[in-house]
Every structure is written in C-alpha cells, then in structure tokens.
Tab-separated table of C-alpha atoms in Angstrom:
chain	number	residue	atom	x	y	z
A	1	UNK	CA	8.575	-15.009	70.181
A	2	UNK	CA	5.228	-15.002	68.503
A	3	UNK	CA	4.885	-17.413	65.663
A	4	UNK	CA	3.435	-15.112	63.002
A	5	UNK	CA	1.086	-16.214	60.270
A	6	UNK	CA	2.685	-16.371	56.863
A	7	UNK	CA	1.602	-16.876	53.280
A	8	UNK	CA	3.165	-18.320	50.195
A	9	UNK	CA	1.927	-18.756	46.657
A	10	UNK	CA	0.753	-22.064	45.267
A	11	UNK	CA	1.266	-22.078	41.505
A	12	UNK	CA	-1.916	-20.909	39.791
A	13	UNK	CA	-2.851	-21.878	36.291
A	14	UNK	CA	-0.808	-19.526	34.158
A	15	UNK	CA	-2.867	-16.881	32.375
A	16	UNK	CA	-0.160	-15.970	29.855
A	17	UNK	CA	-0.816	-17.963	26.678
A	18	UNK	CA	1.814	-20.537	25.676
A	19	UNK	CA	1.815	-18.880	22.242
A	20	UNK	CA	2.268	-15.110	22.154
A	21	UNK	CA	3.090	-12.994	19.106
A	22	UNK	CA	2.982	-9.575	20.724
A	23	UNK	CA	2.950	-8.175	24.259
A	24	UNK	CA	1.378	-4.733	24.680
A	25	UNK	CA	1.987	-2.782	27.888
A	26	UNK	CA	-0.113	0.289	28.729
A	27	UNK	CA	1.030	2.593	31.471
A	28	UNK	CA	-0.767	5.482	33.131
A	29	UNK	CA	0.688	7.955	30.622
A	30	UNK	CA	-1.043	6.207	27.723
A	31	UNK	CA	-4.446	6.955	29.307
A	32	UNK	CA	-3.984	10.723	29.353
A	33	UNK	CA	-7.327	12.535	29.421
A	34	UNK	CA	-9.334	9.370	30.135
A	35	UNK	CA	-9.744	9.571	33.913
A	36	UNK	CA	-12.210	12.056	35.371
A	37	UNK	CA	-9.989	13.211	38.241
A	38	UNK	CA	-7.238	14.920	36.247
A	39	UNK	CA	-5.521	16.439	39.292
A	40	UNK	CA	-5.038	13.018	40.884
A	41	UNK	CA	-3.988	11.605	37.500
A	42	UNK	CA	-1.289	14.262	37.106
A	43	UNK	CA	-0.116	13.845	40.687
A	44	UNK	CA	0.135	10.053	40.284
A	45	UNK	CA	1.907	10.372	36.939
A	46	UNK	CA	4.466	12.800	38.395
A	47	UNK	CA	5.483	10.057	40.842
A	48	UNK	CA	5.293	6.919	38.734
A	49	UNK	CA	4.070	5.878	35.302
A	50	UNK	CA	2.269	2.810	36.717
A	51	UNK	CA	1.407	-0.260	34.713
A	52	UNK	CA	-2.371	-0.273	34.099
A	53	UNK	CA	-2.975	-3.133	31.679
A	54	UNK	CA	-1.299	-5.631	29.396
A	55	UNK	CA	-2.387	-7.549	26.322
A	56	UNK	CA	-0.845	-10.764	25.033
A	57	UNK	CA	-1.802	-11.049	21.376
A	58	UNK	CA	-1.945	-14.147	19.198
A	59	UNK	CA	-1.718	-12.844	15.656
A	60	UNK	CA	-3.416	-14.088	12.513
A	61	UNK	CA	-3.864	-12.519	9.077
A	62	UNK	CA	-5.874	-9.313	9.497
A	63	UNK	CA	-8.566	-10.358	7.049
A	64	UNK	CA	-12.214	-11.341	7.168
A	65	UNK	CA	-12.811	-14.958	8.210
A	66	UNK	CA	-9.831	-15.028	10.596
A	67	UNK	CA	-9.877	-14.184	14.305
A	68	UNK	CA	-7.397	-12.136	16.285
A	69	UNK	CA	-7.261	-13.229	19.897
A	70	UNK	CA	-5.378	-12.948	23.136
A	71	UNK	CA	-5.430	-12.332	26.846
A	72	UNK	CA	-6.122	-8.949	28.436
A	73	UNK	CA	-4.875	-8.308	31.974
A	74	UNK	CA	-6.139	-5.187	33.752
A	75	UNK	CA	-4.335	-4.661	37.040
A	76	UNK	CA	-6.165	-3.517	40.183
A	77	UNK	CA	-5.947	0.132	41.167
A	78	UNK	CA	-7.673	3.488	40.991
A	79	UNK	CA	-7.129	7.046	39.820
A	80	UNK	CA	-9.125	8.942	42.432
A	81	UNK	CA	-12.392	7.007	42.647
A	82	UNK	CA	-12.124	5.575	39.130
A	83	UNK	CA	-10.898	2.022	38.629
A	84	UNK	CA	-8.013	1.119	36.329
A	85	UNK	CA	-9.299	0.441	32.826
A	86	UNK	CA	-8.325	-0.118	29.213
A	87	UNK	CA	-8.291	2.696	26.651
A	88	UNK	CA	-11.394	1.275	25.008
A	89	UNK	CA	-12.201	1.465	21.337
A	90	UNK	CA	-14.610	1.063	18.470
A	91	UNK	CA	-13.723	-1.340	15.691
A	92	UNK	CA	-12.688	0.492	12.533
A	93	UNK	CA	-14.951	-1.877	10.604
A	94	UNK	CA	-17.774	-0.992	12.961
A	95	UNK	CA	-20.084	-3.898	12.018
A	96	UNK	CA	-17.858	-6.462	13.781
A	97	UNK	CA	-18.473	-8.135	17.147
A	98	UNK	CA	-16.071	-9.269	19.883
A	99	UNK	CA	-16.212	-12.081	22.414
A	100	UNK	CA	-14.729	-11.930	25.930
A	101	UNK	CA	-14.357	-14.862	28.304
A	102	UNK	CA	-13.494	-13.877	31.866
A	103	UNK	CA	-10.910	-16.165	33.460
A	104	UNK	CA	-10.007	-14.402	36.674
A	105	UNK	CA	-10.827	-11.333	38.753
A	106	UNK	CA	-13.857	-9.117	38.632
A	107	UNK	CA	-14.842	-6.041	36.728
A	108	UNK	CA	-17.118	-4.529	34.137
A	109	UNK	CA	-17.273	-3.996	30.412
A	110	UNK	CA	-18.440	-0.456	29.683
A	111	UNK	CA	-19.994	-0.143	26.239
A	112	UNK	CA	-21.727	2.410	24.037
A	113	UNK	CA	-22.886	2.930	20.480
A	114	UNK	CA	-22.320	5.973	18.233
A	115	UNK	CA	-26.025	6.793	18.808
A	116	UNK	CA	-25.392	7.153	22.575
A	117	UNK	CA	-26.878	3.881	23.841
A	118	UNK	CA	-24.958	2.575	26.867
A	119	UNK	CA	-24.512	-0.790	28.568
A	120	UNK	CA	-22.349	-1.808	31.546
A	121	UNK	CA	-22.016	-5.556	32.053
A	122	UNK	CA	-20.300	-7.310	34.999
A	123	UNK	CA	-17.393	-9.685	34.400
A	124	UNK	CA	-16.491	-12.572	36.690
A	125	UNK	CA	-14.742	-15.904	36.134
A	126	UNK	CA	-16.684	-18.082	33.707
A	127	UNK	CA	-18.742	-15.299	32.163
A	128	UNK	CA	-18.796	-14.907	28.391
A	129	UNK	CA	-19.534	-11.387	27.201
A	130	UNK	CA	-20.760	-10.765	23.673
A	131	UNK	CA	-20.022	-7.270	22.391
A	132	UNK	CA	-22.303	-6.940	19.351
A	133	UNK	CA	-21.259	-5.050	16.231
A	134	UNK	CA	-21.264	-1.217	16.634
A	135	UNK	CA	-20.529	-1.205	20.415
A	136	UNK	CA	-17.372	0.519	21.680
A	137	UNK	CA	-15.973	-1.327	24.697
A	138	UNK	CA	-13.630	-0.771	27.638
A	139	UNK	CA	-12.842	-3.222	30.421
A	140	UNK	CA	-12.455	-2.123	34.040
A	141	UNK	CA	-10.909	-4.054	36.920
A	142	UNK	CA	-12.815	-3.723	40.202
A	143	UNK	CA	-10.979	-6.474	42.102
A	144	UNK	CA	-9.112	-5.023	45.052
A	145	UNK	CA	-6.114	-7.324	44.731
A	146	UNK	CA	-6.532	-9.557	41.702
A	147	UNK	CA	-6.027	-8.864	37.994
A	148	UNK	CA	-9.043	-8.896	35.688
A	149	UNK	CA	-8.047	-11.503	33.113
A	150	UNK	CA	-10.103	-12.008	29.959
A	151	UNK	CA	-9.626	-14.025	26.788
A	152	UNK	CA	-10.850	-12.141	23.724
A	153	UNK	CA	-11.452	-12.877	20.044
A	154	UNK	CA	-12.559	-10.570	17.240
A	155	UNK	CA	-12.660	-10.688	13.438
A	156	UNK	CA	-9.305	-10.308	11.696
A	157	UNK	CA	-10.487	-7.340	9.642
A	158	UNK	CA	-12.025	-5.377	12.559
A	159	UNK	CA	-9.246	-2.864	13.326
A	160	UNK	CA	-9.167	-0.431	16.258
A	161	UNK	CA	-10.526	3.107	16.434
A	162	UNK	CA	-9.251	4.669	19.678
A	163	UNK	CA	-9.676	8.298	18.584
A	164	UNK	CA	-13.434	8.606	18.997
A	165	UNK	CA	-13.296	7.504	22.639
A	166	UNK	CA	-10.212	9.539	23.477
A	167	UNK	CA	-12.099	12.811	22.923
A	168	UNK	CA	-14.540	12.574	25.865
A	169	UNK	CA	-14.175	9.037	27.252
A	170	UNK	CA	-17.183	6.757	27.653
A	171	UNK	CA	-20.629	8.015	28.632
A	172	UNK	CA	-20.651	5.876	31.782
A	173	UNK	CA	-17.999	5.807	34.523
A	174	UNK	CA	-17.456	3.091	37.127
A	175	UNK	CA	-16.452	4.561	40.477
A	176	UNK	CA	-15.551	3.256	43.919
A	177	UNK	CA	-18.277	5.056	45.880
A	178	UNK	CA	-18.751	5.252	49.625
A	179	UNK	CA	-21.435	2.565	49.577
A	180	UNK	CA	-19.863	0.406	46.886
A	181	UNK	CA	-19.464	0.445	43.141
A	182	UNK	CA	-21.291	3.311	41.413
A	183	UNK	CA	-22.060	3.510	37.711
A	184	UNK	CA	-22.545	7.185	36.913
A	185	UNK	CA	-22.912	9.494	33.920
A	186	UNK	CA	-19.689	11.013	32.646
A	187	UNK	CA	-20.118	14.740	33.369
A	188	UNK	CA	-18.075	15.587	30.255
A	189	UNK	CA	-21.118	14.616	28.172
A	190	UNK	CA	-23.429	17.645	28.428
B	1	UNK	CA	-21.578	-55.708	58.439
B	2	UNK	CA	-18.856	-54.154	56.387
B	3	UNK	CA	-19.040	-50.408	56.094
B	4	UNK	CA	-18.645	-49.999	52.321
B	5	UNK	CA	-17.055	-47.036	50.644
B	6	UNK	CA	-19.501	-44.732	48.921
B	7	UNK	CA	-19.416	-41.720	46.656
B	8	UNK	CA	-21.609	-38.725	46.044
B	9	UNK	CA	-21.365	-35.797	43.691
B	10	UNK	CA	-20.257	-32.355	44.764
B	11	UNK	CA	-21.812	-29.763	42.453
B	12	UNK	CA	-19.387	-28.947	39.662
B	13	UNK	CA	-19.372	-25.668	37.824
B	14	UNK	CA	-22.208	-26.025	35.360
B	15	UNK	CA	-21.106	-26.339	31.737
B	16	UNK	CA	-24.531	-25.556	30.267
B	17	UNK	CA	-24.614	-21.845	29.382
B	18	UNK	CA	-27.063	-19.667	31.316
B	19	UNK	CA	-28.312	-18.429	27.924
B	20	UNK	CA	-29.253	-21.091	25.373
B	21	UNK	CA	-31.213	-20.546	22.161
B	22	UNK	CA	-31.059	-24.092	20.806
B	23	UNK	CA	-30.152	-27.528	22.110
B	24	UNK	CA	-28.965	-30.061	19.510
B	25	UNK	CA	-28.817	-33.744	20.430
B	26	UNK	CA	-26.980	-36.230	18.203
B	27	UNK	CA	-27.534	-39.928	18.728
B	28	UNK	CA	-25.705	-42.886	17.245
B	29	UNK	CA	-28.152	-43.069	14.321
B	30	UNK	CA	-27.166	-39.585	13.130
B	31	UNK	CA	-23.559	-40.785	12.624
B	32	UNK	CA	-24.475	-43.545	10.153
B	33	UNK	CA	-21.518	-44.451	7.935
B	34	UNK	CA	-19.020	-42.462	10.005
B	35	UNK	CA	-17.512	-45.183	12.197
B	36	UNK	CA	-15.064	-47.650	10.678
B	37	UNK	CA	-16.444	-50.750	12.398
B	38	UNK	CA	-19.863	-50.895	10.739
B	39	UNK	CA	-20.758	-54.306	12.179
B	40	UNK	CA	-20.313	-53.085	15.735
B	41	UNK	CA	-22.137	-49.856	14.844
B	42	UNK	CA	-25.155	-51.790	13.551
B	43	UNK	CA	-25.122	-54.144	16.522
B	44	UNK	CA	-25.007	-51.228	18.975
B	45	UNK	CA	-27.731	-49.345	17.123
B	46	UNK	CA	-30.016	-52.389	17.151
B	47	UNK	CA	-29.880	-52.308	20.953
B	48	UNK	CA	-29.933	-48.578	21.716
B	49	UNK	CA	-29.685	-45.283	19.837
B	50	UNK	CA	-27.156	-43.908	22.351
B	51	UNK	CA	-26.557	-40.219	22.938
B	52	UNK	CA	-23.172	-39.311	21.402
B	53	UNK	CA	-22.950	-35.520	21.648
B	54	UNK	CA	-24.913	-32.374	22.395
B	55	UNK	CA	-24.555	-28.739	21.411
B	56	UNK	CA	-25.996	-25.766	23.284
B	57	UNK	CA	-26.144	-22.887	20.807
B	58	UNK	CA	-26.278	-19.159	21.494
B	59	UNK	CA	-27.724	-17.641	18.351
B	60	UNK	CA	-26.891	-14.358	16.669
B	61	UNK	CA	-27.700	-13.025	13.211
B	62	UNK	CA	-26.074	-15.310	10.632
B	63	UNK	CA	-24.138	-12.536	8.964
B	64	UNK	CA	-20.533	-11.461	8.633
B	65	UNK	CA	-19.195	-9.547	11.660
B	66	UNK	CA	-21.283	-11.543	14.152
B	67	UNK	CA	-20.238	-14.734	15.966
B	68	UNK	CA	-22.241	-17.866	16.573
B	69	UNK	CA	-21.148	-19.648	19.735
B	70	UNK	CA	-21.992	-22.330	22.199
B	71	UNK	CA	-20.918	-25.347	24.177
B	72	UNK	CA	-20.214	-28.759	22.640
B	73	UNK	CA	-20.407	-31.830	24.881
B	74	UNK	CA	-19.081	-35.120	23.472
B	75	UNK	CA	-19.864	-38.021	25.776
B	76	UNK	CA	-17.343	-40.784	26.480
B	77	UNK	CA	-17.721	-44.065	24.643
B	78	UNK	CA	-16.573	-46.102	21.662
B	79	UNK	CA	-17.886	-47.856	18.581
B	80	UNK	CA	-15.470	-50.756	18.357
B	81	UNK	CA	-12.073	-49.144	18.863
B	82	UNK	CA	-13.189	-45.708	17.659
B	83	UNK	CA	-14.048	-43.013	20.183
B	84	UNK	CA	-17.353	-41.138	20.177
B	85	UNK	CA	-17.095	-38.046	18.002
B	86	UNK	CA	-19.031	-35.252	16.335
B	87	UNK	CA	-20.189	-35.444	12.712
B	88	UNK	CA	-17.575	-32.913	11.694
B	89	UNK	CA	-17.931	-30.363	8.938
B	90	UNK	CA	-16.466	-27.788	6.630
B	91	UNK	CA	-17.832	-24.270	6.752
B	92	UNK	CA	-19.982	-23.472	3.726
B	93	UNK	CA	-18.116	-20.176	3.453
B	94	UNK	CA	-14.863	-22.099	3.522
B	95	UNK	CA	-12.595	-19.105	4.229
B	96	UNK	CA	-13.835	-18.800	7.840
B	97	UNK	CA	-12.028	-19.892	11.012
B	98	UNK	CA	-13.340	-21.301	14.299
B	99	UNK	CA	-12.078	-21.073	17.879
B	100	UNK	CA	-12.451	-23.813	20.496
B	101	UNK	CA	-11.712	-23.450	24.196
B	102	UNK	CA	-11.589	-26.740	26.094
B	103	UNK	CA	-13.259	-26.567	29.486
B	104	UNK	CA	-13.376	-30.180	30.628
B	105	UNK	CA	-12.359	-33.692	29.600
B	106	UNK	CA	-9.807	-34.786	27.062
B	107	UNK	CA	-9.854	-35.500	23.384
B	108	UNK	CA	-8.672	-34.474	19.963
B	109	UNK	CA	-9.706	-32.222	17.118
B	110	UNK	CA	-9.279	-34.060	13.822
B	111	UNK	CA	-8.880	-31.679	10.897
B	112	UNK	CA	-8.231	-31.731	7.171
B	113	UNK	CA	-8.282	-29.465	4.136
B	114	UNK	CA	-9.874	-30.127	0.732
B	115	UNK	CA	-6.308	-30.630	-0.574
B	116	UNK	CA	-5.819	-33.589	1.797
B	117	UNK	CA	-3.617	-31.978	4.462
B	118	UNK	CA	-4.355	-33.413	7.909
B	119	UNK	CA	-3.834	-32.279	11.508
B	120	UNK	CA	-4.852	-33.913	14.793
B	121	UNK	CA	-4.539	-31.669	17.858
B	122	UNK	CA	-5.058	-32.703	21.496
B	123	UNK	CA	-7.673	-30.973	23.643
B	124	UNK	CA	-7.477	-30.655	27.422
B	125	UNK	CA	-8.879	-28.136	29.914
B	126	UNK	CA	-7.493	-24.646	29.251
B	127	UNK	CA	-6.366	-25.280	25.694
B	128	UNK	CA	-7.485	-22.921	22.952
B	129	UNK	CA	-7.581	-24.477	19.503
B	130	UNK	CA	-7.577	-22.297	16.403
B	131	UNK	CA	-9.100	-23.963	13.349
B	132	UNK	CA	-7.909	-21.783	10.463
B	133	UNK	CA	-10.077	-21.075	7.429
B	134	UNK	CA	-10.407	-24.044	5.014
B	135	UNK	CA	-9.994	-26.794	7.689
B	136	UNK	CA	-12.828	-29.298	8.258
B	137	UNK	CA	-12.997	-30.278	11.939
B	138	UNK	CA	-14.399	-33.011	14.159
B	139	UNK	CA	-13.996	-33.340	17.922
B	140	UNK	CA	-13.410	-36.679	19.623
B	141	UNK	CA	-13.777	-37.530	23.318
B	142	UNK	CA	-11.027	-39.815	24.644
B	143	UNK	CA	-11.839	-39.448	28.350
B	144	UNK	CA	-12.907	-42.758	29.816
B	145	UNK	CA	-15.546	-41.297	32.107
B	146	UNK	CA	-15.773	-37.554	31.573
B	147	UNK	CA	-17.445	-35.507	28.821
B	148	UNK	CA	-15.285	-33.488	26.441
B	149	UNK	CA	-16.670	-29.972	26.891
B	150	UNK	CA	-15.611	-27.147	24.574
B	151	UNK	CA	-16.758	-23.576	24.046
B	152	UNK	CA	-16.752	-22.617	20.372
B	153	UNK	CA	-17.188	-19.450	18.310
B	154	UNK	CA	-17.271	-18.984	14.541
B	155	UNK	CA	-18.312	-16.239	12.138
B	156	UNK	CA	-22.049	-15.710	11.743
B	157	UNK	CA	-21.932	-16.223	7.977
B	158	UNK	CA	-19.836	-19.447	8.035
B	159	UNK	CA	-22.556	-22.094	7.619
B	160	UNK	CA	-22.066	-25.869	7.858
B	161	UNK	CA	-21.190	-28.322	5.096
B	162	UNK	CA	-21.621	-31.845	6.504
B	163	UNK	CA	-22.025	-33.597	3.152
B	164	UNK	CA	-18.376	-33.630	2.071
B	165	UNK	CA	-17.273	-35.392	5.256
B	166	UNK	CA	-20.221	-37.812	5.299
B	167	UNK	CA	-19.014	-39.491	2.085
B	168	UNK	CA	-15.794	-41.068	3.437
B	169	UNK	CA	-15.262	-39.591	6.906
B	170	UNK	CA	-12.007	-37.894	7.864
B	171	UNK	CA	-8.614	-39.021	6.568
B	172	UNK	CA	-7.377	-39.712	10.124
B	173	UNK	CA	-9.041	-41.908	12.730
B	174	UNK	CA	-8.428	-41.882	16.494
B	175	UNK	CA	-8.567	-45.398	17.947
B	176	UNK	CA	-8.225	-46.980	21.374
B	177	UNK	CA	-5.296	-49.294	20.549
B	178	UNK	CA	-3.749	-51.980	22.713
B	179	UNK	CA	-0.874	-49.719	23.750
B	180	UNK	CA	-2.901	-46.516	24.003
B	181	UNK	CA	-4.404	-43.971	21.641
B	182	UNK	CA	-3.551	-44.551	17.973
B	183	UNK	CA	-3.954	-42.008	15.204
B	184	UNK	CA	-4.202	-43.978	11.965
B	185	UNK	CA	-5.050	-43.474	8.303
B	186	UNK	CA	-8.678	-44.065	7.380
B	187	UNK	CA	-8.546	-47.136	5.103
B	188	UNK	CA	-11.519	-45.817	3.109
B	189	UNK	CA	-9.130	-43.300	1.513
B	190	UNK	CA	-7.297	-45.338	-1.128
C-alpha cells in the first residue's frame, strides 16, 4: 500500500486577541448589493450564507483621545471574480484617520474620498497602512487559502458610516482576472 | 588545530520602517538625572555617551484625527542596576491615549497618572499595550542582548510633556535584582 503524504497543523501564533469585548460576524447576506456579479451572489446565498469576515473588537470609551481597536479577519473566497471583502465605510466624524497593521495573509485596502479620489494599497504581513482622514476604506482578501488578518486602531469618536458606500459600492473593484489580479473601475459609477 | 564554533547573522526582518520622516537618537547624556545611581551614571558618561534608544518617526499633521506613529528601539544595557529606558513623558493634551505593539525583545512599560496611580506592564513580541489618556509612560528594555522594539501610534494633537517626569523620574523603578527583575518604589518620592 502506498504510503501517502499527510499534513498536520503546527500551532500558529493565535490571531484572536487575548482580550475581546465584542465579536462581529459578517455573512454573505450582510453584503447584499455590494458584489458586482449579483446572479452569482444570489445563487451562492440560496445555498449557504457563508462567513465572509469577522472582527474582534477591544472596546474603549467612544470619545476623542481614546482609540478603538481590534483584529479583522477576512476569509478567502470569491463571489464570481470578486474577492471576499468587508462592507467598508467612512467614519461618521470624517476627519479621523485609521491605522492597519497586516499580520497574516494578503490583500488590498480599497479607498476613496467623497470627491472621488481613489487609492488601492496592497496588504501583506508586516505592512502598516495609514488611512488618512476623509478616506472610506474596505479590506479585501486575495490569499487563496489564508485569512487576511489585520490589527486596526481608530479614534474613539470616529463612528461608522456604512450607508454612503452601500449605495453603489466603491469606485474600484479588485477581481481575479485571467492573468492575475485586476483593479478595475466599478461600472456602477457612470 | 581545533575547529572552533562560529556564528553569523541570518538577515532578520528589518525593524526600521520603509518610510521614515525623522530619526531621533537619545544618548546617555540626554537622560541626565533620570537614573537612580547617579555615581555610576556619571562614571559611565565620563567614558562614553552611549546610545540608549532611537525613534524612527512617521510624521503626519499634528492635529486631532490624525495619528503620529513610528518605531521605538531601546537598546539593552544598565546604569547600575537600572535598565536602559526612554525619557518618558505625559502628553501635553493629557486626555489622549497611545498604543504600543511589541515586535521584538522584552521589557516593561512603566506608567503613572498625575494623581500618583502606577502601573507596570510587561512587553514581549505580539503584545499590544494600551496607554489610556492621562498616563505618563516610559519603556524599559530588560532583554540581555536584544533590542526592545515597539511600534507606537498616538493622536496627532497629543504633544509631549517631558518636564514633569524629568523632575523626579517615575514613581516605580525596574531593577536587575539578585533574584531577578525587581519593581520597586523610587526613593526620590517621599
């Protein structure tokens, strides 16, 4: 009998913080209207409301001078050609920044301003991403097998504005093209 | 002839950020009055103004809503029984927090409030330390051979108040005692 190769898991450094005040779970259904390929989205959702991303929050007073922080975990996967991603948001207090530190996996942060400026920055372990004030932001996992894990921190008074993005999505899409990753214009913006 | 053991260095992940706007170097002379054992301090300084710590800053506008960030590197060493440490400071806008993420080495963050509360927290790779608003903070390297390397971020408008701490130092000292690390009261506080 052939002696088959096998694999087992060596314990990795845990990415779930030892202090967690809130665990947010976002499934496919919570991203309704966000993916370009709506037919595939509806077909996938009819079969299973898959887990797309999770956030482990460490809470602090939601006031200026404090930071809210946590770990974001975007799981690998696609809806059609579009990679799994977070809902993305502006800060309600729009003049507030956010810092991301990528711990594991690979992906992109897709960003835009209310004036229509866009920026798509790669994320890989060790990279620190600074999202300046006024930039909406969404993280996207492009790893084939690994989670995109980021540590984030933002001002306690920032707040989240999801509504603006939910209308049309972001101006740039990250797709799994035939020759590799493609960053394209969102056709829903005329 | 005996074939002696030898060592060479495999490249480690670089801890100096790929983007640096300012490099601060603090030598022994800049910590005048901070170490308990002043005789040893003066003797050491008469021989060499040793490098104690360095900061690589990434600058942003110094206004609310932005973050200032960077890497702090405290080198290993002692003045008498007291480990090498940073000057330590309050924020000028005292109601502002700071986040530290320890990347390498081991040490402590020594903290206190204007009301005299004290807190000494260990730092080791992977630990995130939250310094709440109103807490002065100083980092201390207790590794014997390795640098204590931390990534930090604080609000753009926070500012630094070194003067308060320079008068008497912190209320708690971290010493290399005969049976290991000792956290003791600073005798200069009556």
